[in-house]
Amino acid sequence: MKPTYFRSRSAGREAFTLVEMIIVVGIIVLLAALLLPMLNKALTQAKRTRMAADLQVITSGLDAYRLDFKDIPRLDGSGTIPGPLQGSALLCWALIAPGPEGFDGADGFGFRPRGRQGQVYGPYVTPGNFRLGTVTTSPLVKSTSFYDAKVCIADGAGNAILYYASRPAVTSIAGIDNYFGLVANGPNRYVADDNDPAVAGGTEIAKNPNPAAVVTSMQALLPGVRKDFSLDQSQILSLPYLLWDAGPDGKFGTSDDVTNFQK
C-alpha cells in the first residue's frame, strides 16, 4: 500500500496582494457603515423601552398613593420645596421618601403623615430600581434643611424624571400657553415652572439659558396639540399628571423623550 502524503494548504501560495487587502478592508468598512447605525438605533430603542418601563412603575406607584390619600401628590404653592425641580422632588418624596426621621417621620424609606407616630406609608416604588439625583442648590434658597438637597428620582442616565400635576380647577383651556405654560398664577392646566424643563442632564442639574424654547418644544409633544399649536379639546383634559423623561439624548423637548402619554 502506497503511503499518502498531505500537502500544506499554504504550500506554494503567495501572500495577499495589496489589492486583495484593500478589497477586504473596504468590505469590512462597508459592513461597519451599514451595521453600526442599525446597532445604535437598536441600543437607543432599548434605552427608551427601559425608560418607558420605569415610568410605568412610577405610574403604578402614583395609583397606590392615590388609593391611600384620595389624590395624587400636589405642590401646595407655599415654596416649601425650592426650585428648580419642585415637581420632581415632590415625586421622590411622595413615592420613596428617602429623608431621615426628623423630616418625614420615618427612619429610612417611607413617611408618616402625622409626626413620628402611626402608620408608615410607602415606599410606593422599589428604591433600588431608581437612581436618586440631586439638584444644585439655588443661591436664592437660604434654607439649610433636608429640602435644600432637592433630591429627585432620576433615570438610569442620571437625568431627573419630571412630574407635573394638573390643576383640576382649570377645565377651560383657551390656548397652548394655558395648557402647558410658564405662568404659575395663570389659569394653566399644567405649569411648566413646576419643574424647570430647561435643565441639563446629570445628577447636578444646571439651567439652560433658553427655557422658553424648551417649553415650546415640549408643548408640541403634548397630546391634543396640532401642528399649528391649536388644541383638540377632547384630549387635553384627560391626564391628571404628566411624567417626563428626557430620553436617551438627555434633552427635554426632543423626539426621543419618554412620557406617560406617548408610546
JSON list of N, CA and C in Angstrom, two decimals, residues 110-151:
[
{"chain": "A", "resi": 110, "resn": "GLY", "atom": "N", "xyz": [-40.03, 55.63, 53.16]},
{"chain": "A", "resi": 110, "resn": "GLY", "atom": "CA", "xyz": [-41.40, 55.73, 53.66]},
{"chain": "A", "resi": 110, "resn": "GLY", "atom": "C", "xyz": [-41.55, 56.93, 54.59]},
{"chain": "A", "resi": 111, "resn": "PHE", "atom": "N", "xyz": [-42.80, 57.31, 54.88]},
{"chain": "A", "resi": 111, "resn": "PHE", "atom": "CA", "xyz": [-43.07, 58.51, 55.68]},
{"chain": "A", "resi": 111, "resn": "PHE", "atom": "C", "xyz": [-44.31, 58.32, 56.53]},
{"chain": "A", "resi": 112, "resn": "ARG", "atom": "N", "xyz": [-44.40, 59.12, 57.59]},
{"chain": "A", "resi": 112, "resn": "ARG", "atom": "CA", "xyz": [-45.60, 59.19, 58.42]},
{"chain": "A", "resi": 112, "resn": "ARG", "atom": "C", "xyz": [-46.21, 60.59, 58.24]},
{"chain": "A", "resi": 113, "resn": "PRO", "atom": "N", "xyz": [-47.47, 60.67, 57.85]},
{"chain": "A", "resi": 113, "resn": "PRO", "atom": "CA", "xyz": [-48.08, 61.99, 57.62]},
{"chain": "A", "resi": 113, "resn": "PRO", "atom": "C", "xyz": [-48.23, 62.82, 58.90]},
{"chain": "A", "resi": 114, "resn": "ARG", "atom": "N", "xyz": [-48.30, 62.16, 60.06]},
{"chain": "A", "resi": 114, "resn": "ARG", "atom": "CA", "xyz": [-48.56, 62.89, 61.31]},
{"chain": "A", "resi": 114, "resn": "ARG", "atom": "C", "xyz": [-47.41, 62.65, 62.29]},
{"chain": "A", "resi": 115, "resn": "GLY", "atom": "N", "xyz": [-46.36, 63.40, 62.11]},
{"chain": "A", "resi": 115, "resn": "GLY", "atom": "CA", "xyz": [-45.25, 63.30, 63.06]},
{"chain": "A", "resi": 115, "resn": "GLY", "atom": "C", "xyz": [-44.54, 61.96, 63.00]},
{"chain": "A", "resi": 116, "resn": "ARG", "atom": "N", "xyz": [-44.15, 61.45, 64.16]},
{"chain": "A", "resi": 116, "resn": "ARG", "atom": "CA", "xyz": [-43.38, 60.22, 64.22]},
{"chain": "A", "resi": 116, "resn": "ARG", "atom": "C", "xyz": [-44.18, 59.05, 64.76]},
{"chain": "A", "resi": 117, "resn": "GLN", "atom": "N", "xyz": [-45.49, 59.20, 64.76]},
{"chain": "A", "resi": 117, "resn": "GLN", "atom": "CA", "xyz": [-46.36, 58.13, 65.24]},
{"chain": "A", "resi": 117, "resn": "GLN", "atom": "C", "xyz": [-47.28, 57.67, 64.12]},
{"chain": "A", "resi": 118, "resn": "GLY", "atom": "N", "xyz": [-47.77, 56.46, 64.23]},
{"chain": "A", "resi": 118, "resn": "GLY", "atom": "CA", "xyz": [-48.75, 55.96, 63.28]},
{"chain": "A", "resi": 118, "resn": "GLY", "atom": "C", "xyz": [-48.14, 55.19, 62.14]},
{"chain": "A", "resi": 119, "resn": "GLN", "atom": "N", "xyz": [-48.98, 54.88, 61.17]},
{"chain": "A", "resi": 119, "resn": "GLN", "atom": "CA", "xyz": [-48.59, 54.04, 60.03]},
{"chain": "A", "resi": 119, "resn": "GLN", "atom": "C", "xyz": [-47.54, 54.71, 59.16]},
{"chain": "A", "resi": 120, "resn": "VAL", "atom": "N", "xyz": [-46.60, 53.90, 58.70]},
{"chain": "A", "resi": 120, "resn": "VAL", "atom": "CA", "xyz": [-45.63, 54.36, 57.71]},
{"chain": "A", "resi": 120, "resn": "VAL", "atom": "C", "xyz": [-46.18, 54.06, 56.32]},
{"chain": "A", "resi": 121, "resn": "TYR", "atom": "N", "xyz": [-46.25, 55.07, 55.48]},
{"chain": "A", "resi": 121, "resn": "TYR", "atom": "CA", "xyz": [-46.72, 54.90, 54.11]},
{"chain": "A", "resi": 121, "resn": "TYR", "atom": "C", "xyz": [-45.52, 54.85, 53.16]},
{"chain": "A", "resi": 122, "resn": "GLY", "atom": "N", "xyz": [-45.64, 54.01, 52.17]},
{"chain": "A", "resi": 122, "resn": "GLY", "atom": "CA", "xyz": [-44.58, 53.88, 51.19]},
{"chain": "A", "resi": 122, "resn": "GLY", "atom": "C", "xyz": [-43.45, 52.99, 51.69]},
{"chain": "A", "resi": 123, "resn": "PRO", "atom": "N", "xyz": [-42.36, 52.89, 50.92]},
{"chain": "A", "resi": 123, "resn": "PRO", "atom": "CA", "xyz": [-42.23, 53.49, 49.58]},
{"chain": "A", "resi": 123, "resn": "PRO", "atom": "C", "xyz": [-43.17, 52.83, 48.58]},
{"chain": "A", "resi": 124, "resn": "TYR", "atom": "N", "xyz": [-43.63, 53.61, 47.63]},
{"chain": "A", "resi": 124, "resn": "TYR", "atom": "CA", "xyz": [-44.58, 53.12, 46.63]},
{"chain": "A", "resi": 124, "resn": "TYR", "atom": "C", "xyz": [-43.89, 52.56, 45.40]},
{"chain": "A", "resi": 125, "resn": "VAL", "atom": "N", "xyz": [-42.61, 52.77, 45.28]},
{"chain": "A", "resi": 125, "resn": "VAL", "atom": "CA", "xyz": [-41.79, 52.10, 44.26]},
{"chain": "A", "resi": 125, "resn": "VAL", "atom": "C", "xyz": [-40.56, 51.56, 44.96]},
{"chain": "A", "resi": 126, "resn": "THR", "atom": "N", "xyz": [-39.93, 50.55, 44.39]},
{"chain": "A", "resi": 126, "resn": "THR", "atom": "CA", "xyz": [-38.73, 49.97, 44.98]},
{"chain": "A", "resi": 126, "resn": "THR", "atom": "C", "xyz": [-37.56, 50.93, 44.80]},
{"chain": "A", "resi": 127, "resn": "PRO", "atom": "N", "xyz": [-37.00, 51.46, 45.89]},
{"chain": "A", "resi": 127, "resn": "PRO", "atom": "CA", "xyz": [-35.94, 52.48, 45.75]},
{"chain": "A", "resi": 127, "resn": "PRO", "atom": "C", "xyz": [-34.75, 52.00, 44.93]},
{"chain": "A", "resi": 128, "resn": "GLY", "atom": "N", "xyz": [-34.38, 50.74, 45.06]},
{"chain": "A", "resi": 128, "resn": "GLY", "atom": "CA", "xyz": [-33.21, 50.24, 44.35]},
{"chain": "A", "resi": 128, "resn": "GLY", "atom": "C", "xyz": [-33.35, 50.21, 42.84]},
{"chain": "A", "resi": 129, "resn": "ASN", "atom": "N", "xyz": [-34.58, 50.37, 42.34]},
{"chain": "A", "resi": 129, "resn": "ASN", "atom": "CA", "xyz": [-34.81, 50.35, 40.89]},
{"chain": "A", "resi": 129, "resn": "ASN", "atom": "C", "xyz": [-34.55, 51.71, 40.24]},
{"chain": "A", "resi": 130, "resn": "PHE", "atom": "N", "xyz": [-34.33, 52.73, 41.06]},
{"chain": "A", "resi": 130, "resn": "PHE", "atom": "CA", "xyz": [-34.15, 54.08, 40.52]},
{"chain": "A", "resi": 130, "resn": "PHE", "atom": "C", "xyz": [-32.92, 54.72, 41.14]},
{"chain": "A", "resi": 131, "resn": "ARG", "atom": "N", "xyz": [-32.33, 55.63, 40.39]},
{"chain": "A", "resi": 131, "resn": "ARG", "atom": "CA", "xyz": [-31.26, 56.46, 40.93]},
{"chain": "A", "resi": 131, "resn": "ARG", "atom": "C", "xyz": [-31.87, 57.67, 41.60]},
{"chain": "A", "resi": 132, "resn": "LEU", "atom": "N", "xyz": [-31.24, 58.14, 42.65]},
{"chain": "A", "resi": 132, "resn": "LEU", "atom": "CA", "xyz": [-31.67, 59.36, 43.31]},
{"chain": "A", "resi": 132, "resn": "LEU", "atom": "C", "xyz": [-30.68, 60.46, 42.96]},
{"chain": "A", "resi": 133, "resn": "GLY", "atom": "N", "xyz": [-31.14, 61.44, 42.18]},
{"chain": "A", "resi": 133, "resn": "GLY", "atom": "CA", "xyz": [-30.27, 62.54, 41.78]},
{"chain": "A", "resi": 133, "resn": "GLY", "atom": "C", "xyz": [-30.45, 63.71, 42.74]},
{"chain": "A", "resi": 134, "resn": "THR", "atom": "N", "xyz": [-29.56, 64.67, 42.66]},
{"chain": "A", "resi": 134, "resn": "THR", "atom": "CA", "xyz": [-29.68, 65.90, 43.43]},
{"chain": "A", "resi": 134, "resn": "THR", "atom": "C", "xyz": [-29.58, 67.09, 42.50]},
{"chain": "A", "resi": 135, "resn": "VAL", "atom": "N", "xyz": [-30.19, 68.17, 42.90]},
{"chain": "A", "resi": 135, "resn": "VAL", "atom": "CA", "xyz": [-30.22, 69.38, 42.09]},
{"chain": "A", "resi": 135, "resn": "VAL", "atom": "C", "xyz": [-29.36, 70.44, 42.78]},
{"chain": "A", "resi": 136, "resn": "THR", "atom": "N", "xyz": [-28.54, 71.13, 42.02]},
{"chain": "A", "resi": 136, "resn": "THR", "atom": "CA", "xyz": [-27.69, 72.16, 42.58]},
{"chain": "A", "resi": 136, "resn": "THR", "atom": "C", "xyz": [-28.51, 73.19, 43.35]},
{"chain": "A", "resi": 137, "resn": "THR", "atom": "N", "xyz": [-28.11, 73.51, 44.55]},
{"chain": "A", "resi": 137, "resn": "THR", "atom": "CA", "xyz": [-28.85, 74.44, 45.39]},
{"chain": "A", "resi": 137, "resn": "THR", "atom": "C", "xyz": [-28.83, 75.85, 44.80]},
{"chain": "A", "resi": 138, "resn": "SER", "atom": "N", "xyz": [-29.99, 76.45, 44.70]},
{"chain": "A", "resi": 138, "resn": "SER", "atom": "CA", "xyz": [-30.09, 77.81, 44.21]},
{"chain": "A", "resi": 138, "resn": "SER", "atom": "C", "xyz": [-29.55, 78.78, 45.26]},
{"chain": "A", "resi": 139, "resn": "PRO", "atom": "N", "xyz": [-28.80, 79.82, 44.86]},
{"chain": "A", "resi": 139, "resn": "PRO", "atom": "CA", "xyz": [-28.32, 80.81, 45.84]},
{"chain": "A", "resi": 139, "resn": "PRO", "atom": "C", "xyz": [-29.46, 81.61, 46.46]},
{"chain": "A", "resi": 140, "resn": "LEU", "atom": "N", "xyz": [-30.64, 81.55, 45.85]},
{"chain": "A", "resi": 140, "resn": "LEU", "atom": "CA", "xyz": [-31.79, 82.28, 46.39]},
{"chain": "A", "resi": 140, "resn": "LEU", "atom": "C", "xyz": [-32.44, 81.54, 47.54]},
{"chain": "A", "resi": 141, "resn": "VAL", "atom": "N", "xyz": [-32.10, 80.24, 47.70]},
{"chain": "A", "resi": 141, "resn": "VAL", "atom": "CA", "xyz": [-32.69, 79.44, 48.76]},
{"chain": "A", "resi": 141, "resn": "VAL", "atom": "C", "xyz": [-31.75, 79.47, 49.97]},
{"chain": "A", "resi": 142, "resn": "LYS", "atom": "N", "xyz": [-32.22, 80.02, 51.08]},
{"chain": "A", "resi": 142, "resn": "LYS", "atom": "CA", "xyz": [-31.36, 80.18, 52.25]},
{"chain": "A", "resi": 142, "resn": "LYS", "atom": "C", "xyz": [-31.49, 79.02, 53.23]},
{"chain": "A", "resi": 143, "resn": "SER", "atom": "N", "xyz": [-32.45, 78.15, 53.02]},
{"chain": "A", "resi": 143, "resn": "SER", "atom": "CA", "xyz": [-32.66, 77.04, 53.94]},
{"chain": "A", "resi": 143, "resn": "SER", "atom": "C", "xyz": [-31.46, 76.10, 53.92]},
{"chain": "A", "resi": 144, "resn": "THR", "atom": "N", "xyz": [-31.17, 75.54, 55.09]},
{"chain": "A", "resi": 144, "resn": "THR", "atom": "CA", "xyz": [-30.10, 74.54, 55.18]},
{"chain": "A", "resi": 144, "resn": "THR", "atom": "C", "xyz": [-30.68, 73.18, 55.56]},
{"chain": "A", "resi": 145, "resn": "SER", "atom": "N", "xyz": [-31.97, 73.02, 55.38]},
{"chain": "A", "resi": 145, "resn": "SER", "atom": "CA", "xyz": [-32.65, 71.78, 55.76]},
{"chain": "A", "resi": 145, "resn": "SER", "atom": "C", "xyz": [-32.45, 70.70, 54.71]},
{"chain": "A", "resi": 146, "resn": "PHE", "atom": "N", "xyz": [-33.05, 69.55, 54.99]},
{"chain": "A", "resi": 146, "resn": "PHE", "atom": "CA", "xyz": [-33.00, 68.45, 54.04]},
{"chain": "A", "resi": 146, "resn": "PHE", "atom": "C", "xyz": [-33.57, 68.87, 52.68]},
{"chain": "A", "resi": 147, "resn": "TYR", "atom": "N", "xyz": [-34.57, 69.73, 52.70]},
{"chain": "A", "resi": 147, "resn": "TYR", "atom": "CA", "xyz": [-35.20, 70.17, 51.46]},
{"chain": "A", "resi": 147, "resn": "TYR", "atom": "C", "xyz": [-34.20, 70.86, 50.52]},
{"chain": "A", "resi": 148, "resn": "ASP", "atom": "N", "xyz": [-33.15, 71.40, 51.10]},
{"chain": "A", "resi": 148, "resn": "ASP", "atom": "CA", "xyz": [-32.15, 72.10, 50.31]},
{"chain": "A", "resi": 148, "resn": "ASP", "atom": "C", "xyz": [-31.47, 71.16, 49.31]},
{"chain": "A", "resi": 149, "resn": "ALA", "atom": "N", "xyz": [-31.43, 69.87, 49.63]},
{"chain": "A", "resi": 149, "resn": "ALA", "atom": "CA", "xyz": [-30.77, 68.90, 48.74]},
{"chain": "A", "resi": 149, "resn": "ALA", "atom": "C", "xyz": [-31.57, 68.69, 47.46]},
{"chain": "A", "resi": 150, "resn": "LYS", "atom": "N", "xyz": [-32.88, 68.92, 47.52]},
{"chain": "A", "resi": 150, "resn": "LYS", "atom": "CA", "xyz": [-33.75, 68.76, 46.36]},
{"chain": "A", "resi": 150, "resn": "LYS", "atom": "C", "xyz": [-33.50, 67.42, 45.67]},
{"chain": "A", "resi": 151, "resn": "VAL", "atom": "N", "xyz": [-33.63, 66.36, 46.43]},
{"chain": "A", "resi": 151, "resn": "VAL", "atom": "CA", "xyz": [-33.42, 65.03, 45.88]},
{"chain": "A", "resi": 151, "resn": "VAL", "atom": "C", "xyz": [-34.54, 64.71, 44.89]}
]
